[in-house]
GROMACS .gro file of C-alpha atoms in nm:
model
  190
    1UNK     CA    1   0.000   0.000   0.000
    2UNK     CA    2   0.116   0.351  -0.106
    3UNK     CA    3  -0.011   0.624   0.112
    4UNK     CA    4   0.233   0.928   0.188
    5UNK     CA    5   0.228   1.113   0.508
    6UNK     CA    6  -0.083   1.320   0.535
    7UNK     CA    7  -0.336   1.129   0.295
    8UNK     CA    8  -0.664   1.169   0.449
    9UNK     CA    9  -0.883   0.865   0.552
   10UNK     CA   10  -1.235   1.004   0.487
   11UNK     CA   11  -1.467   0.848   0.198
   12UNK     CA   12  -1.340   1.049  -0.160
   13UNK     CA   13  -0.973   1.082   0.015
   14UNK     CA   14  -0.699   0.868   0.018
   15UNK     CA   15  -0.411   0.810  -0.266
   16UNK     CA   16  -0.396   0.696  -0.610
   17UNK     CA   17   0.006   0.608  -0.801
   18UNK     CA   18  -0.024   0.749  -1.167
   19UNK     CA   19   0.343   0.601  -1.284
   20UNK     CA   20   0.688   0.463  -1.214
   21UNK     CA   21   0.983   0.462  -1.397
   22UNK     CA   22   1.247   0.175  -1.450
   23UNK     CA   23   1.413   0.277  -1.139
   24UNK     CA   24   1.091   0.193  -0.947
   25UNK     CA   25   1.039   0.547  -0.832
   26UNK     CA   26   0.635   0.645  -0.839
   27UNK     CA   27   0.485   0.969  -0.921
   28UNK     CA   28   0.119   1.048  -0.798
   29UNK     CA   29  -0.121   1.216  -0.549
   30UNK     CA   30  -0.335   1.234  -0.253
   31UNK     CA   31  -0.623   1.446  -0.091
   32UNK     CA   32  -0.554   1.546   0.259
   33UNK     CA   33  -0.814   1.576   0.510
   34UNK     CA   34  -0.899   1.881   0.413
   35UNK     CA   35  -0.926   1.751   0.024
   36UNK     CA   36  -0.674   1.939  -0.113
   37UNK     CA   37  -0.462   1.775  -0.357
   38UNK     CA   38  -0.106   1.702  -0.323
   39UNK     CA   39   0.166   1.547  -0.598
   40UNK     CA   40   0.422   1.314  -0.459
   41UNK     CA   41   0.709   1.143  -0.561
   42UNK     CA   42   0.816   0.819  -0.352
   43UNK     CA   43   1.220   0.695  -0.432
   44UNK     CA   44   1.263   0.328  -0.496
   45UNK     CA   45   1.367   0.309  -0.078
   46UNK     CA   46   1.009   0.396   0.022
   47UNK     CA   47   1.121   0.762   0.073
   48UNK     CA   48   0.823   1.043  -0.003
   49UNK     CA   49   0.841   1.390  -0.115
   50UNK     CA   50   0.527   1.592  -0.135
   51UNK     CA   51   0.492   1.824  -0.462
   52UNK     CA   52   0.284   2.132  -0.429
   53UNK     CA   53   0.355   2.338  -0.749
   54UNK     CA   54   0.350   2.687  -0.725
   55UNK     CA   55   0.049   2.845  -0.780
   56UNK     CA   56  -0.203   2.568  -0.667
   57UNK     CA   57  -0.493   2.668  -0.486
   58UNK     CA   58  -0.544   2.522  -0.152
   59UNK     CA   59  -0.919   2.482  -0.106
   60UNK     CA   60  -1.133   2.187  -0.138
   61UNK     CA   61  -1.052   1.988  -0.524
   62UNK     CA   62  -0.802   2.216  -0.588
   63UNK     CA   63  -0.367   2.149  -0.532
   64UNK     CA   64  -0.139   1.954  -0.721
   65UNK     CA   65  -0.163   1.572  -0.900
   66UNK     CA   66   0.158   1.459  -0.991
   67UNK     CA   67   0.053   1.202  -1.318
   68UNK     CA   68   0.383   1.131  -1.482
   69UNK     CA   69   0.774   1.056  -1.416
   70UNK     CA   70   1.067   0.963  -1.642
   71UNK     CA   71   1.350   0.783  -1.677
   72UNK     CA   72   1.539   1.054  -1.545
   73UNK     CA   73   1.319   1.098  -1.203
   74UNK     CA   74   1.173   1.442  -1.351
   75UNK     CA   75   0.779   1.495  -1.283
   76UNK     CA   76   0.496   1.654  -1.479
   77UNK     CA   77   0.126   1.725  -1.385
   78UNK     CA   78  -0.140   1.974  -1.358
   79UNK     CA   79  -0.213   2.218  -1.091
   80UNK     CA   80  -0.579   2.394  -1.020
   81UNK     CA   81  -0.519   2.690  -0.888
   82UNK     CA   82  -0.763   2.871  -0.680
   83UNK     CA   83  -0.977   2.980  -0.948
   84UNK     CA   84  -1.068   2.606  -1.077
   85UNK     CA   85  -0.793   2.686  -1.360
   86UNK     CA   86  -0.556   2.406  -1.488
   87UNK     CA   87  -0.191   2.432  -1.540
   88UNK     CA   88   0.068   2.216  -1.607
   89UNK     CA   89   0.403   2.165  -1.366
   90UNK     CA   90   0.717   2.020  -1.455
   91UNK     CA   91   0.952   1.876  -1.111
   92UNK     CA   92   1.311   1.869  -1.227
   93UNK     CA   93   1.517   1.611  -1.030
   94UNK     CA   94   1.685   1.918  -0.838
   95UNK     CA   95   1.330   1.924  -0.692
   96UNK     CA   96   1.308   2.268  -0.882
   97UNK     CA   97   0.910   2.278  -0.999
   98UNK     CA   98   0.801   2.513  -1.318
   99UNK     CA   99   0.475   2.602  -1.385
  100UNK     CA  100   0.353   2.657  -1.724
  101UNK     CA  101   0.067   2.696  -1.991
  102UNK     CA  102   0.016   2.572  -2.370
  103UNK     CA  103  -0.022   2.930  -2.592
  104UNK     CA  104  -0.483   2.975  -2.590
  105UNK     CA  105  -0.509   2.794  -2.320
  106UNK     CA  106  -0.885   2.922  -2.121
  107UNK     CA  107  -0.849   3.089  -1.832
  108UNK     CA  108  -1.203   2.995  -1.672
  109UNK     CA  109  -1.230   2.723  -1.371
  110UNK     CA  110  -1.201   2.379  -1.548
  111UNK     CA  111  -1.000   2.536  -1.872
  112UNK     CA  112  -0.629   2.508  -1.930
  113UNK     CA  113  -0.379   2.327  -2.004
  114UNK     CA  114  -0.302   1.949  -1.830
  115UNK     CA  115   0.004   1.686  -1.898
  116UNK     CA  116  -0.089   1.337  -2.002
  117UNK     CA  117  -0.166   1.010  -1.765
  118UNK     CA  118   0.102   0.785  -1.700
  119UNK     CA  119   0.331   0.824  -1.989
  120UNK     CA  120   0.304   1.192  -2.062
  121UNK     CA  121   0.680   1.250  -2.046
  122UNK     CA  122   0.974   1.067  -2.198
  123UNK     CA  123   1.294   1.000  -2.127
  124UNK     CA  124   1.417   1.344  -2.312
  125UNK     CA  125   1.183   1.584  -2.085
  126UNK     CA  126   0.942   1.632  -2.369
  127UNK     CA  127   0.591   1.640  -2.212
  128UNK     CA  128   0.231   1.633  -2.404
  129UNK     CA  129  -0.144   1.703  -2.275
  130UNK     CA  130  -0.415   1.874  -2.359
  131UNK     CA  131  -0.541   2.216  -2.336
  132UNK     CA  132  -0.945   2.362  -2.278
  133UNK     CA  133  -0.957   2.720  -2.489
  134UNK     CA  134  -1.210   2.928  -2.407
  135UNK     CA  135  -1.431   2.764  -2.611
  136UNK     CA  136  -1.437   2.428  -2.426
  137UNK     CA  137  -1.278   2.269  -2.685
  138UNK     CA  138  -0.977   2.050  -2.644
  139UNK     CA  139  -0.625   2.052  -2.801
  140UNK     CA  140  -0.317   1.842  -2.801
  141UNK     CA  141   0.012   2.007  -2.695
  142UNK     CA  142   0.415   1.894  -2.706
  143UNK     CA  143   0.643   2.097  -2.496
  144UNK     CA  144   0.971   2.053  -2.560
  145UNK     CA  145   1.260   2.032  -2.289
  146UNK     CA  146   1.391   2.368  -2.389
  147UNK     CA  147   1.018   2.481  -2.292
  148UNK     CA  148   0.878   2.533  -2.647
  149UNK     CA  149   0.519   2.439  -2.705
  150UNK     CA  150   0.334   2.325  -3.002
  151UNK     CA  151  -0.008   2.292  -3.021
  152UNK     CA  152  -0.179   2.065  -3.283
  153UNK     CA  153  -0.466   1.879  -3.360
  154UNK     CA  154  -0.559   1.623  -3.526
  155UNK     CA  155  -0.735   1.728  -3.887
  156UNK     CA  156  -1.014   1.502  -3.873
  157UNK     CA  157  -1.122   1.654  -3.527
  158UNK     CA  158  -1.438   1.811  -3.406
  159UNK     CA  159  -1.371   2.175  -3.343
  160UNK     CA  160  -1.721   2.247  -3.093
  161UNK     CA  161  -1.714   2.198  -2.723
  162UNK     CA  162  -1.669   1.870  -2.598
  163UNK     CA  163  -1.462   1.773  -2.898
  164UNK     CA  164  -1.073   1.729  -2.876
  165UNK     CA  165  -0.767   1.605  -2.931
  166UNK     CA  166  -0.608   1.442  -2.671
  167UNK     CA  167  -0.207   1.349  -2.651
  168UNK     CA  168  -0.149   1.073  -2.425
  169UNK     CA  169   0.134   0.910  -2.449
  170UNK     CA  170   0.503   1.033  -2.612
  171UNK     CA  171   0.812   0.713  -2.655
  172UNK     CA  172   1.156   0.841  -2.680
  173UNK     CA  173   1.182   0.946  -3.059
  174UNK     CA  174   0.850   1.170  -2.979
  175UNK     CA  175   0.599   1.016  -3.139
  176UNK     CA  176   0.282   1.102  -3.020
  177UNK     CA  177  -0.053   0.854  -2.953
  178UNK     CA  178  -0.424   0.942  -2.802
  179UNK     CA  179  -0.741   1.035  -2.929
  180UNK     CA  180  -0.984   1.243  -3.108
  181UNK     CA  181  -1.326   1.337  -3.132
  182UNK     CA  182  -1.490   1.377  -3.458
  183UNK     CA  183  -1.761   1.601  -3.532
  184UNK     CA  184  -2.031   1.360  -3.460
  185UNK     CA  185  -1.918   1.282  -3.111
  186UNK     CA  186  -1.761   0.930  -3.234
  187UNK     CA  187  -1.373   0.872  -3.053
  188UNK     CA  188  -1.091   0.750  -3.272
  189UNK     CA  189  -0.689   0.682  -3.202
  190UNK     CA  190  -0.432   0.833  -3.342
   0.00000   0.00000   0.00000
């Protein structure tokens, strides 16, 4: 069992692991008892270290997940701030933690920008995710490890709210795989 130091016990709280790299190290989150969400990262000896990225609000659903880590030991997420707004976070392995957002990203609660489940950053620090414009619709982004960002989607995408692309996964020579919804609501791979 995987629960850090300060995971609350009530119904809704408790912990969840997102990833781990080949050195066994884990990357996830938990709610506290006050349901505020905290990233962590626990070393291959059992070791935890909480990740609250700058900027993350610290009321009820809001805080820091910590979804993905690489081979390198560097962690990515999203952060809601205290507005309901997403953001992504990048944790270097000098435990340094950057905040950033893909260019049109919305700027209402549950808009922004988010990294990718459990393999949303390779080995090279290249990270991908999704954005919410202001539209509600959603896009796919690759931010490189010199920090540019490049948003694309997917041609055969819907472009009305609750249509997307979605980046989900990046290997080591940056390919990209995840989905997209067409205009008539029907989800394909790419």
């Amino acid at each position: 069992t995987i629960d850090p130091p300060g995971t609350g016990t009530a119904p809704n709280q408790g912990s969840f692991s997102w990833s781990i790299n080949k050195d066994g190290a884990i990357a996830g989150q938990y709610t506290d008892a006050s349901n505020v969400l905290h990233g962590y990262l626990r070393a291959s000896d059992g070791t935890f270290t909480t990740i609250d990225a700058p900027g993350a609000g610290t009321g009820a659903g809001q805080g820091t997940v910590g979804m993905n880590i690489n081979a390198r030991g560097e962690v990515a997420g999203r952060v809601i701030d205290g507005s309901g707004v997403r953001h992504a976070f990048l944790r270097a392995v000098n435990g340094a933690i950057s905040t950033f957002d893909a260019p049109g990203a919305g700027t209402s609660a549950n808009q922004g920008t988010t990294t990718a489940g459990a393999s949303g950053i390779n080995r090279n620090g290249e990270i991908v995710g999704d954005f919410r414009d202001g539209a509600n619709v959603l896009h796919g982004f690759s931010r490189a490890a010199d920090g540019a960002i490049k948003k694309f989607n997917v041609a055969a995408a819907g472009g009305a709210a609750g249509q997307r692309t979605l980046a989900a996964s990046v290997n080591s020579a940056g390919t990209i795989v995840g989905e997209y919804i067409d205009g008539s609501g029907v989800s394909h791979g790419f």
